[in-house]
């Protein structure tokens, strides 16, 4: 099997550089560099969006933690109040039934 040169990209930049009589290897490198830079730009945008989403999730987690601590405080207050109310109501019912 004969060894062949790698296939050159068939993109518009490569064709434009070749039409301008640029060296094929240089045209290939330039078009690959543009593709590589575009990929890095996409990665940067995606990473920025992930960072923004992570910040939003962190903020939501902080809010949930605050809500959970409020619920804990309310439970410490409400259950004794329910106990006092139940004692009072059952005491009144006992008095009514006992009369």
mmCIF file of C-alpha atoms in Angstrom:
data_model
loop_
_atom_site.group_PDB
_atom_site.id
_atom_site.type_symbol
_atom_site.label_atom_id
_atom_site.label_comp_id
_atom_site.label_asym_id
_atom_site.label_seq_id
_atom_site.Cartn_x
_atom_site.Cartn_y
_atom_site.Cartn_z
ATOM 1 C CA UNK A 1 0.000 0.000 0.000
ATOM 2 C CA UNK A 2 1.603 3.275 -1.035
ATOM 3 C CA UNK A 3 2.062 6.058 1.516
ATOM 4 C CA UNK A 4 0.076 9.152 0.598
ATOM 5 C CA UNK A 5 0.251 12.653 1.924
ATOM 6 C CA UNK A 6 -2.350 13.578 4.509
ATOM 7 C CA UNK A 7 -5.518 14.960 3.074
ATOM 8 C CA UNK A 8 -5.635 18.747 3.162
ATOM 9 C CA UNK A 9 -8.640 20.395 4.762
ATOM 10 C CA UNK A 10 -11.330 21.398 2.341
ATOM 11 C CA UNK A 11 -12.416 24.481 4.236
ATOM 12 C CA UNK A 12 -12.897 27.985 2.909
ATOM 13 C CA UNK A 13 -9.861 29.475 4.644
ATOM 14 C CA UNK A 14 -7.533 26.856 3.198
ATOM 15 C CA UNK A 15 -8.994 27.334 -0.272
ATOM 16 C CA UNK A 16 -8.696 31.124 0.004
ATOM 17 C CA UNK A 17 -5.073 30.896 1.094
ATOM 18 C CA UNK A 18 -4.299 28.486 -1.708
ATOM 19 C CA UNK A 19 -6.035 30.768 -4.214
ATOM 20 C CA UNK A 20 -3.728 33.525 -2.915
ATOM 21 C CA UNK A 21 -0.807 31.192 -3.741
ATOM 22 C CA UNK A 22 0.133 30.508 -0.119
ATOM 23 C CA UNK A 23 2.361 27.529 0.597
ATOM 24 C CA UNK A 24 0.114 24.454 1.052
ATOM 25 C CA UNK A 25 1.685 23.549 4.394
ATOM 26 C CA UNK A 26 1.344 27.120 5.659
ATOM 27 C CA UNK A 27 -2.264 27.302 4.442
ATOM 28 C CA UNK A 28 -2.979 24.013 6.187
ATOM 29 C CA UNK A 29 -1.356 25.176 9.445
ATOM 30 C CA UNK A 30 -3.237 28.484 9.314
ATOM 31 C CA UNK A 31 -6.600 26.817 8.791
ATOM 32 C CA UNK A 32 -5.871 24.315 11.585
ATOM 33 C CA UNK A 33 -4.845 27.151 13.911
ATOM 34 C CA UNK A 34 -8.094 28.987 13.209
ATOM 35 C CA UNK A 35 -10.039 25.790 13.929
ATOM 36 C CA UNK A 36 -8.058 25.250 17.124
ATOM 37 C CA UNK A 37 -8.633 28.822 18.304
ATOM 38 C CA UNK A 38 -12.343 28.523 17.578
ATOM 39 C CA UNK A 39 -12.420 25.368 19.692
ATOM 40 C CA UNK A 40 -10.650 27.170 22.549
ATOM 41 C CA UNK A 41 -13.172 30.009 22.286
ATOM 42 C CA UNK A 42 -16.080 27.564 22.509
ATOM 43 C CA UNK A 43 -14.489 25.871 25.512
ATOM 44 C CA UNK A 44 -14.013 29.246 27.223
ATOM 45 C CA UNK A 45 -17.673 30.156 26.691
ATOM 46 C CA UNK A 46 -18.893 26.771 27.936
ATOM 47 C CA UNK A 47 -16.625 26.960 30.995
ATOM 48 C CA UNK A 48 -17.929 30.449 31.777
ATOM 49 C CA UNK A 49 -21.495 29.179 31.590
ATOM 50 C CA UNK A 50 -20.651 26.225 33.836
ATOM 51 C CA UNK A 51 -19.056 28.626 36.325
ATOM 52 C CA UNK A 52 -22.182 30.797 36.277
ATOM 53 C CA UNK A 53 -24.407 27.758 36.801
ATOM 54 C CA UNK A 54 -22.183 26.547 39.631
ATOM 55 C CA UNK A 55 -22.488 29.946 41.317
ATOM 56 C CA UNK A 56 -26.261 29.792 40.979
ATOM 57 C CA UNK A 57 -26.341 26.284 42.467
ATOM 58 C CA UNK A 58 -24.155 27.465 45.352
ATOM 59 C CA UNK A 59 -26.566 30.339 45.988
ATOM 60 C CA UNK A 60 -29.530 27.952 45.920
ATOM 61 C CA UNK A 61 -27.762 25.605 48.331
ATOM 62 C CA UNK A 62 -27.149 28.515 50.710
ATOM 63 C CA UNK A 63 -30.831 29.430 50.548
ATOM 64 C CA UNK A 64 -31.882 25.830 51.249
ATOM 65 C CA UNK A 65 -29.511 25.700 54.219
ATOM 66 C CA UNK A 66 -31.027 28.950 55.540
ATOM 67 C CA UNK A 67 -34.536 27.545 55.126
ATOM 68 C CA UNK A 68 -33.544 24.312 56.872
ATOM 69 C CA UNK A 69 -32.140 26.231 59.837
ATOM 70 C CA UNK A 70 -35.332 28.320 60.045
ATOM 71 C CA UNK A 71 -37.411 25.140 60.045
ATOM 72 C CA UNK A 72 -35.277 23.766 62.881
ATOM 73 C CA UNK A 73 -35.857 26.932 64.917
ATOM 74 C CA UNK A 74 -39.582 26.863 64.224
ATOM 75 C CA UNK A 75 -39.813 23.220 65.249
ATOM 76 C CA UNK A 76 -38.106 24.014 68.548
ATOM 77 C CA UNK A 77 -40.707 26.714 69.162
ATOM 78 C CA UNK A 78 -43.829 25.093 67.690
ATOM 79 C CA UNK A 79 -43.691 21.662 69.365
ATOM 80 C CA UNK A 80 -43.596 23.067 72.905
ATOM 81 C CA UNK A 81 -46.443 25.424 71.970
ATOM 82 C CA UNK A 82 -48.446 22.479 70.632
ATOM 83 C CA UNK A 83 -47.761 20.636 73.883
ATOM 84 C CA UNK A 84 -48.966 23.601 75.967
ATOM 85 C CA UNK A 85 -52.054 24.022 73.779
ATOM 86 C CA UNK A 86 -52.864 20.304 73.901
ATOM 87 C CA UNK A 87 -52.501 20.265 77.686
ATOM 88 C CA UNK A 88 -54.809 23.248 78.005
ATOM 89 C CA UNK A 89 -57.420 21.832 75.631
ATOM 90 C CA UNK A 90 -57.377 18.387 77.259
ATOM 91 C CA UNK A 91 -57.520 20.020 80.696
ATOM 92 C CA UNK A 92 -60.590 22.009 79.665
ATOM 93 C CA UNK A 93 -62.207 18.927 78.151
ATOM 94 C CA UNK A 94 -61.505 16.960 81.331
ATOM 95 C CA UNK A 95 -63.137 19.689 83.428
ATOM 96 C CA UNK A 96 -66.175 19.760 81.149
ATOM 97 C CA UNK A 97 -66.536 15.971 81.208
ATOM 98 C CA UNK A 98 -65.853 15.749 84.934
ATOM 99 C CA UNK A 99 -68.626 18.252 85.826
#
